[in-house]
Amino acid sequence: AALLPRPVRGLTDRLYCGRRVCYEVLGVSRQASKAEIARAYRQLARQYHPDRYRGEPAGGEGGGAQGAHEKFLLIAAAYETLKDEETRKDYDYMLDHPEEYYRHYYHYYSRRLAPKVDVTIVILVTVCAISVFQFFSWWSSYNEAINYLASVPKYRIQATEIARQQGLLNKTKEKGKNRRSKEEIREEEEEIIKDIIKNKIDIKGGYQKPKIYDILLFQILLAPFYWCKYIVWYCWWIYCFTIKGQEYGVEEKLYIIRRYMKMSQSQFDSLEDHQKETFLERQLWIRENYEVYKREQEEELKKKMAMDPRWKRYRRWMKNEGPGRLTFIDD
């Protein structure tokens, strides 16, 4: 207890004007206005500025240029403390409650180390940057999916037949002055096939066509609307199926199945239609039926892994040469 005040006094010495009172440094009262404080600071700054000081030599009482420099720094610290209303309140509180050392220490350094830029602006810029990156990343994935589908013979043949029926491929083979090279015709036909694939094939999941409302910025802006929509939908669900006891429709059954499978909406939409029909035929919206289906899928997966040559090689390696086994290799 006797040693505790010593470091505390050391902390106080480094706060604001140290052992000096900032009001006394500027020669103003505690009731002085901001204009009076600024006026006093300008007068003292002109007097003690190192470049303009023409006072006593180093041997005098004032300490010469070095003393004037230290005095100028003290004046600047006093002005920085008193010109801001919040900092001035903290300083006045310290003068009135000098015993609360650690509180003064915390407020002093929390204000000095606080970021100068508004946090809201930083968050907004970050969200915008993430949204832009997200949008262009989705476009890149979508274009990769289109390029892949254009190389698959099944979809390419279908797109080519549609293009021929619509007469799009015939337009590329023009004669006369408008005749183009084979390379240009091939590139134009490729673009036509890709456009038909974009319009005719519904790509779902992670490679679907990006929508601007799916990026992070719009999701944050529309979050209150989504929350209200979800609350209304949830109340409707409770009223229709819990209170009134109505039977589930197709959409409701698929929703329950998707929730049991712990899949997102995009993942569930990427499934084939015949898979969803199988779910409905087996009545997987009933918990007991879903548990049976889940066990069947796990058993089927185990059988496939047991018959998979790669899995057999892995198990054989784990048994004979896997981790925890020391062997000598004969050259």
Coordinates of C-alpha atoms in Angstrom, one line a residue:
A1 CA 0.0 0.0 0.0
A2 CA 2.9 2.4 0.7
L3 CA 4.5 1.7 -2.7
L4 CA 1.2 2.1 -4.7
P5 CA 1.1 5.9 -4.9
R6 CA 4.6 6.2 -6.4
P7 CA 3.9 4.8 -9.8
V8 CA 0.5 6.6 -9.8
R9 CA 2.2 9.9 -9.4
G10 CA 4.5 9.0 -12.2
L11 CA 1.5 8.4 -14.5
T12 CA 0.0 11.8 -13.5
D13 CA 3.2 13.6 -14.4
R14 CA 2.8 12.5 -18.0
L15 CA -0.8 13.6 -18.3
Y16 CA -1.8 16.9 -19.9
C17 CA 0.6 19.6 -18.5
G18 CA 2.2 17.4 -15.9
R19 CA 2.5 19.0 -12.5
R20 CA 1.6 22.4 -13.9
V21 CA -2.0 23.5 -14.2
C22 CA -2.9 24.2 -17.9
Y23 CA -5.0 27.2 -17.0
E24 CA -2.0 28.8 -15.2
V25 CA 0.3 28.0 -18.1
L26 CA -1.9 30.0 -20.5
G27 CA -2.7 32.6 -17.8
V28 CA -6.5 32.2 -18.0
S29 CA -9.1 31.2 -15.5
R30 CA -11.2 28.0 -15.4
Q31 CA -14.2 30.0 -16.6
A32 CA -12.4 31.3 -19.7
S33 CA -14.1 30.9 -23.1
K34 CA -12.6 29.2 -26.1
A35 CA -11.8 32.6 -27.7
E36 CA -9.9 33.8 -24.6
I37 CA -7.9 30.5 -24.5
A38 CA -7.0 30.8 -28.2
R39 CA -6.0 34.5 -27.7
A40 CA -3.8 33.7 -24.8
Y41 CA -2.2 30.8 -26.7
R42 CA -1.4 32.9 -29.7
Q43 CA 0.3 35.6 -27.6
L44 CA 2.4 33.1 -25.7
A45 CA 3.2 31.1 -28.8
R46 CA 4.6 34.3 -30.6
Q47 CA 6.6 35.1 -27.5
Y48 CA 8.2 31.7 -26.9
H49 CA 8.4 30.2 -30.4
P50 CA 11.9 28.9 -30.9
D51 CA 12.3 30.6 -34.2
R52 CA 11.2 34.0 -32.9
Y53 CA 12.5 33.9 -29.3
R54 CA 15.0 36.7 -28.5
G55 CA 15.1 36.4 -24.8
E56 CA 17.8 35.8 -22.2
P57 CA 20.9 33.8 -23.0
A58 CA 21.3 30.2 -21.7
G59 CA 22.9 31.4 -18.4
G60 CA 19.9 33.6 -17.5
E61 CA 16.9 32.8 -15.4
G62 CA 14.8 31.8 -18.3
G63 CA 17.1 29.1 -19.6
G64 CA 17.7 30.6 -23.0
A65 CA 16.5 29.1 -26.2
Q66 CA 16.3 25.6 -24.7
G67 CA 14.1 26.9 -21.9
A68 CA 11.9 28.8 -24.4
H69 CA 11.5 25.6 -26.5
E70 CA 10.3 23.6 -23.4
K71 CA 8.0 26.5 -22.5
F72 CA 6.6 26.5 -26.0
L73 CA 5.9 22.7 -25.8
L74 CA 4.2 23.2 -22.4
I75 CA 2.0 26.0 -23.9
A76 CA 1.1 23.8 -26.9
A77 CA 0.1 21.0 -24.6
A78 CA -2.0 23.3 -22.5
Y79 CA -3.8 24.6 -25.6
E80 CA -4.4 21.1 -27.0
T81 CA -5.9 20.2 -23.6
L82 CA -8.3 23.2 -23.3
K83 CA -9.3 23.8 -26.9
D84 CA -11.4 20.6 -27.1
E85 CA -14.6 20.5 -25.0
E86 CA -14.4 16.8 -24.1
T87 CA -10.7 16.9 -23.2
R88 CA -11.3 20.0 -21.1
K89 CA -14.1 18.2 -19.2
D90 CA -11.8 15.3 -18.5
Y91 CA -9.1 17.7 -17.3
D92 CA -11.5 19.7 -15.1
Y93 CA -12.6 16.4 -13.6
M94 CA -9.0 15.5 -12.8
L95 CA -8.5 18.9 -11.1
D96 CA -11.6 18.3 -9.0
H97 CA -10.9 14.6 -8.3
P98 CA -7.2 14.2 -8.2
E99 CA -7.4 10.9 -6.3
E100 CA -8.9 9.0 -9.3
Y101 CA -5.5 8.4 -10.9
Y102 CA -6.3 5.4 -13.1
R103 CA -9.5 6.9 -14.4
H104 CA -7.6 10.0 -15.6
Y105 CA -4.9 7.8 -17.1
Y106 CA -7.5 5.8 -19.1
H107 CA -9.4 8.8 -20.5
Y108 CA -6.2 10.6 -21.4
Y109 CA -4.7 7.8 -23.5
S110 CA -8.1 6.5 -24.9
R111 CA -8.5 10.0 -26.5
R112 CA -5.0 10.2 -27.7
L113 CA -5.0 6.7 -29.3
A114 CA -8.5 7.0 -30.7
P115 CA -8.7 6.7 -34.5
K116 CA -8.8 10.1 -36.3
V117 CA -11.0 8.7 -39.1
D118 CA -14.7 8.1 -38.4
V119 CA -15.3 4.4 -37.8
T120 CA -18.5 4.6 -39.8
I121 CA -16.7 5.7 -42.9
V122 CA -14.1 2.9 -42.5
I123 CA -16.9 0.2 -42.1
L124 CA -18.8 1.6 -45.1
V125 CA -15.7 1.6 -47.3
T126 CA -14.8 -1.9 -46.2
V127 CA -18.3 -3.2 -46.9
C128 CA -18.3 -1.5 -50.4
A129 CA -14.9 -3.0 -51.2
I130 CA -16.1 -6.5 -50.2
S131 CA -19.3 -6.1 -52.2
V132 CA -17.4 -5.1 -55.3
F133 CA -15.0 -8.0 -55.0
Q134 CA -17.9 -10.4 -54.3
F135 CA -19.8 -9.2 -57.3
F136 CA -16.9 -9.6 -59.8
S137 CA -15.9 -12.9 -58.2
W138 CA -19.4 -14.2 -58.9
W139 CA -19.3 -13.0 -62.5
S140 CA -16.0 -14.8 -62.9
S141 CA -17.5 -18.0 -61.6
Y142 CA -20.6 -17.6 -63.8
N143 CA -18.5 -17.1 -66.9
E144 CA -16.4 -20.2 -66.0
A145 CA -19.6 -22.2 -65.8
I146 CA -20.8 -20.9 -69.2
N147 CA -17.4 -21.8 -70.8
Y148 CA -17.5 -25.2 -69.3
L149 CA -21.1 -25.9 -70.5
A150 CA -20.1 -24.7 -74.0
S151 CA -17.4 -27.4 -74.1
V152 CA -19.8 -30.2 -73.0
P153 CA -21.0 -32.0 -76.2
K154 CA -24.5 -32.5 -74.9
Y155 CA -25.2 -28.8 -74.3
R156 CA -23.2 -27.6 -77.2
I157 CA -25.1 -29.7 -79.7
Q158 CA -28.4 -28.5 -78.3
A159 CA -27.3 -24.9 -78.4
T160 CA -26.1 -25.3 -82.0
E161 CA -29.4 -26.8 -83.1
I162 CA -31.3 -23.9 -81.5
A163 CA -29.0 -21.4 -83.2
R164 CA -29.6 -23.1 -86.6
Q165 CA -33.3 -23.1 -86.1
Q166 CA -33.3 -19.4 -85.3
G167 CA -31.0 -18.7 -88.3
L168 CA -28.2 -17.2 -86.2
L169 CA -25.4 -19.3 -87.6
N170 CA -26.3 -18.5 -91.2
K171 CA -25.8 -14.8 -90.6
T172 CA -22.2 -15.3 -89.7
K173 CA -21.3 -16.8 -93.1
E174 CA -21.7 -13.7 -95.3
K175 CA -20.1 -13.3 -98.7
G176 CA -18.9 -10.4 -100.7
K177 CA -17.4 -7.3 -99.2
N178 CA -18.6 -8.3 -95.7
R179 CA -16.8 -11.6 -95.8
R180 CA -14.7 -12.3 -92.7
S181 CA -12.0 -14.7 -91.8
K182 CA -12.6 -18.1 -90.4
E183 CA -11.3 -17.1 -87.1
E184 CA -13.7 -14.2 -86.8
I185 CA -16.7 -16.4 -87.8
R186 CA -15.6 -19.1 -85.3
E187 CA -15.4 -16.5 -82.5
E188 CA -18.9 -15.1 -83.4
E189 CA -20.4 -18.6 -83.5
E190 CA -18.9 -19.3 -80.1
E191 CA -20.4 -16.2 -78.6
I192 CA -23.8 -17.1 -80.1
I193 CA -23.6 -20.6 -78.6
K194 CA -22.7 -19.1 -75.2
D195 CA -25.6 -16.7 -75.3
I196 CA -28.0 -19.5 -76.0
I197 CA -26.7 -21.5 -73.1
K198 CA -27.0 -18.4 -70.9
N199 CA -30.7 -18.0 -71.9
K200 CA -31.8 -21.6 -72.0
I201 CA -29.9 -23.3 -69.1
D202 CA -30.9 -22.4 -65.6
I203 CA -27.6 -22.5 -63.6
K204 CA -28.2 -22.8 -59.9
G205 CA -26.0 -22.9 -56.8
G206 CA -22.6 -21.3 -56.5
Y207 CA -22.3 -20.8 -60.3
Q208 CA -25.6 -19.0 -60.9
K209 CA -25.9 -15.7 -62.5
P210 CA -25.0 -13.0 -60.0
K211 CA -27.6 -10.6 -58.8
I212 CA -26.8 -7.2 -57.3
Y213 CA -29.3 -7.8 -54.5
D214 CA -27.2 -10.7 -53.3
I215 CA -24.0 -8.8 -52.5
L216 CA -23.1 -7.8 -48.9
L217 CA -24.0 -4.1 -49.2
F218 CA -27.6 -4.7 -50.3
Q219 CA -28.0 -7.6 -47.8
I220 CA -27.1 -5.2 -45.0
L221 CA -29.4 -2.5 -46.3
L222 CA -32.3 -5.0 -46.8
A223 CA -31.7 -6.8 -43.5
P224 CA -34.6 -5.0 -41.6
F225 CA -37.0 -5.9 -44.5
Y226 CA -35.9 -9.6 -44.5
W227 CA -36.3 -9.7 -40.7
C228 CA -39.8 -8.3 -40.9
K229 CA -40.6 -10.7 -43.7
Y230 CA -39.3 -13.7 -41.8
I231 CA -41.4 -12.7 -38.7
V232 CA -44.5 -12.4 -40.7
W233 CA -43.9 -15.7 -42.4
Y234 CA -43.1 -17.4 -39.1
C235 CA -46.3 -16.1 -37.5
W236 CA -48.2 -17.3 -40.6
W237 CA -46.6 -20.8 -40.3
I238 CA -47.6 -21.1 -36.6
Y239 CA -51.1 -20.0 -37.3
C240 CA -51.7 -22.2 -40.3
F241 CA -49.9 -25.5 -39.4
T242 CA -49.8 -25.4 -35.6
I243 CA -53.0 -23.7 -34.5
K244 CA -55.3 -24.5 -37.4
G245 CA -53.6 -27.8 -38.2
Q246 CA -53.6 -27.5 -42.0
E247 CA -51.8 -30.0 -44.2
Y248 CA -48.4 -29.0 -45.7
G249 CA -48.2 -28.0 -49.3
V250 CA -45.4 -28.9 -51.7
E251 CA -43.3 -25.8 -50.9
E252 CA -43.8 -26.4 -47.1
K253 CA -42.8 -30.0 -47.4
L254 CA -39.6 -29.2 -49.4
Y255 CA -38.8 -26.5 -46.8
I256 CA -39.0 -29.0 -44.0
I257 CA -36.9 -31.5 -45.9
R258 CA -34.3 -28.9 -46.6
R259 CA -34.1 -27.9 -43.0
Y260 CA -33.6 -31.6 -42.0
M261 CA -30.8 -31.9 -44.5
K262 CA -29.2 -28.6 -43.2
M263 CA -28.8 -27.2 -46.7
S264 CA -29.0 -23.6 -47.8
Q265 CA -31.6 -22.5 -50.3
S266 CA -29.1 -22.3 -53.2
Q267 CA -27.7 -25.7 -52.4
F268 CA -31.2 -27.2 -52.3
D269 CA -32.1 -25.5 -55.6
S270 CA -29.1 -27.0 -57.3
L271 CA -30.5 -30.5 -56.8
E272 CA -32.2 -32.2 -59.8
D273 CA -36.0 -32.2 -60.0
H274 CA -36.1 -36.0 -59.8
Q275 CA -34.3 -35.9 -56.5
K276 CA -36.9 -33.6 -55.1
E277 CA -39.6 -35.8 -56.4
T278 CA -38.0 -38.8 -54.6
F279 CA -38.0 -36.8 -51.4
L280 CA -41.7 -36.1 -51.7
E281 CA -42.5 -39.7 -52.7
R282 CA -40.7 -41.0 -49.6
Q283 CA -42.4 -38.4 -47.4
L284 CA -39.2 -37.2 -45.9
W285 CA -40.9 -34.2 -44.3
I286 CA -41.9 -36.7 -41.6
R287 CA -39.0 -37.0 -39.1
E288 CA -39.1 -40.8 -38.9
N289 CA -39.0 -41.3 -42.6
Y290 CA -36.1 -38.9 -42.9
E291 CA -34.1 -40.7 -40.2
V292 CA -34.6 -44.0 -42.2
Y293 CA -33.5 -42.3 -45.4
K294 CA -30.4 -40.8 -43.7
R295 CA -29.3 -44.3 -42.4
E296 CA -29.8 -45.7 -45.9
Q297 CA -27.6 -43.0 -47.4
E298 CA -24.9 -43.6 -44.8
E299 CA -24.9 -47.4 -45.5
E300 CA -24.8 -46.8 -49.2
L301 CA -21.9 -44.4 -48.8
K302 CA -20.0 -47.0 -46.7
K303 CA -20.6 -49.7 -49.4
K304 CA -19.3 -47.3 -52.1
M305 CA -16.2 -46.5 -50.0
A306 CA -15.6 -50.2 -49.4
M307 CA -15.8 -51.0 -53.1
D308 CA -13.8 -48.0 -54.2
P309 CA -10.2 -49.1 -55.2
R310 CA -8.7 -45.8 -54.0
W311 CA -10.3 -46.3 -50.5
K312 CA -9.0 -49.9 -50.5
R313 CA -5.5 -48.7 -51.3
Y314 CA -5.8 -46.1 -48.5
R315 CA -6.9 -48.6 -45.9
R316 CA -4.1 -51.0 -47.0
W317 CA -1.6 -48.2 -46.7
M318 CA -2.9 -47.2 -43.2
K319 CA -2.6 -50.8 -42.1
N320 CA 0.8 -51.6 -43.5
E321 CA 2.7 -48.3 -43.8
G322 CA 0.5 -45.7 -42.2
P323 CA 1.4 -43.4 -39.3
G324 CA 3.0 -45.0 -36.3
R325 CA 4.9 -47.7 -38.2
L326 CA 8.7 -47.7 -38.4
T327 CA 10.3 -49.7 -41.3
F328 CA 13.6 -50.1 -42.9
I329 CA 13.6 -49.7 -46.7
D330 CA 15.9 -52.1 -48.6
D331 CA 17.4 -50.6 -51.7

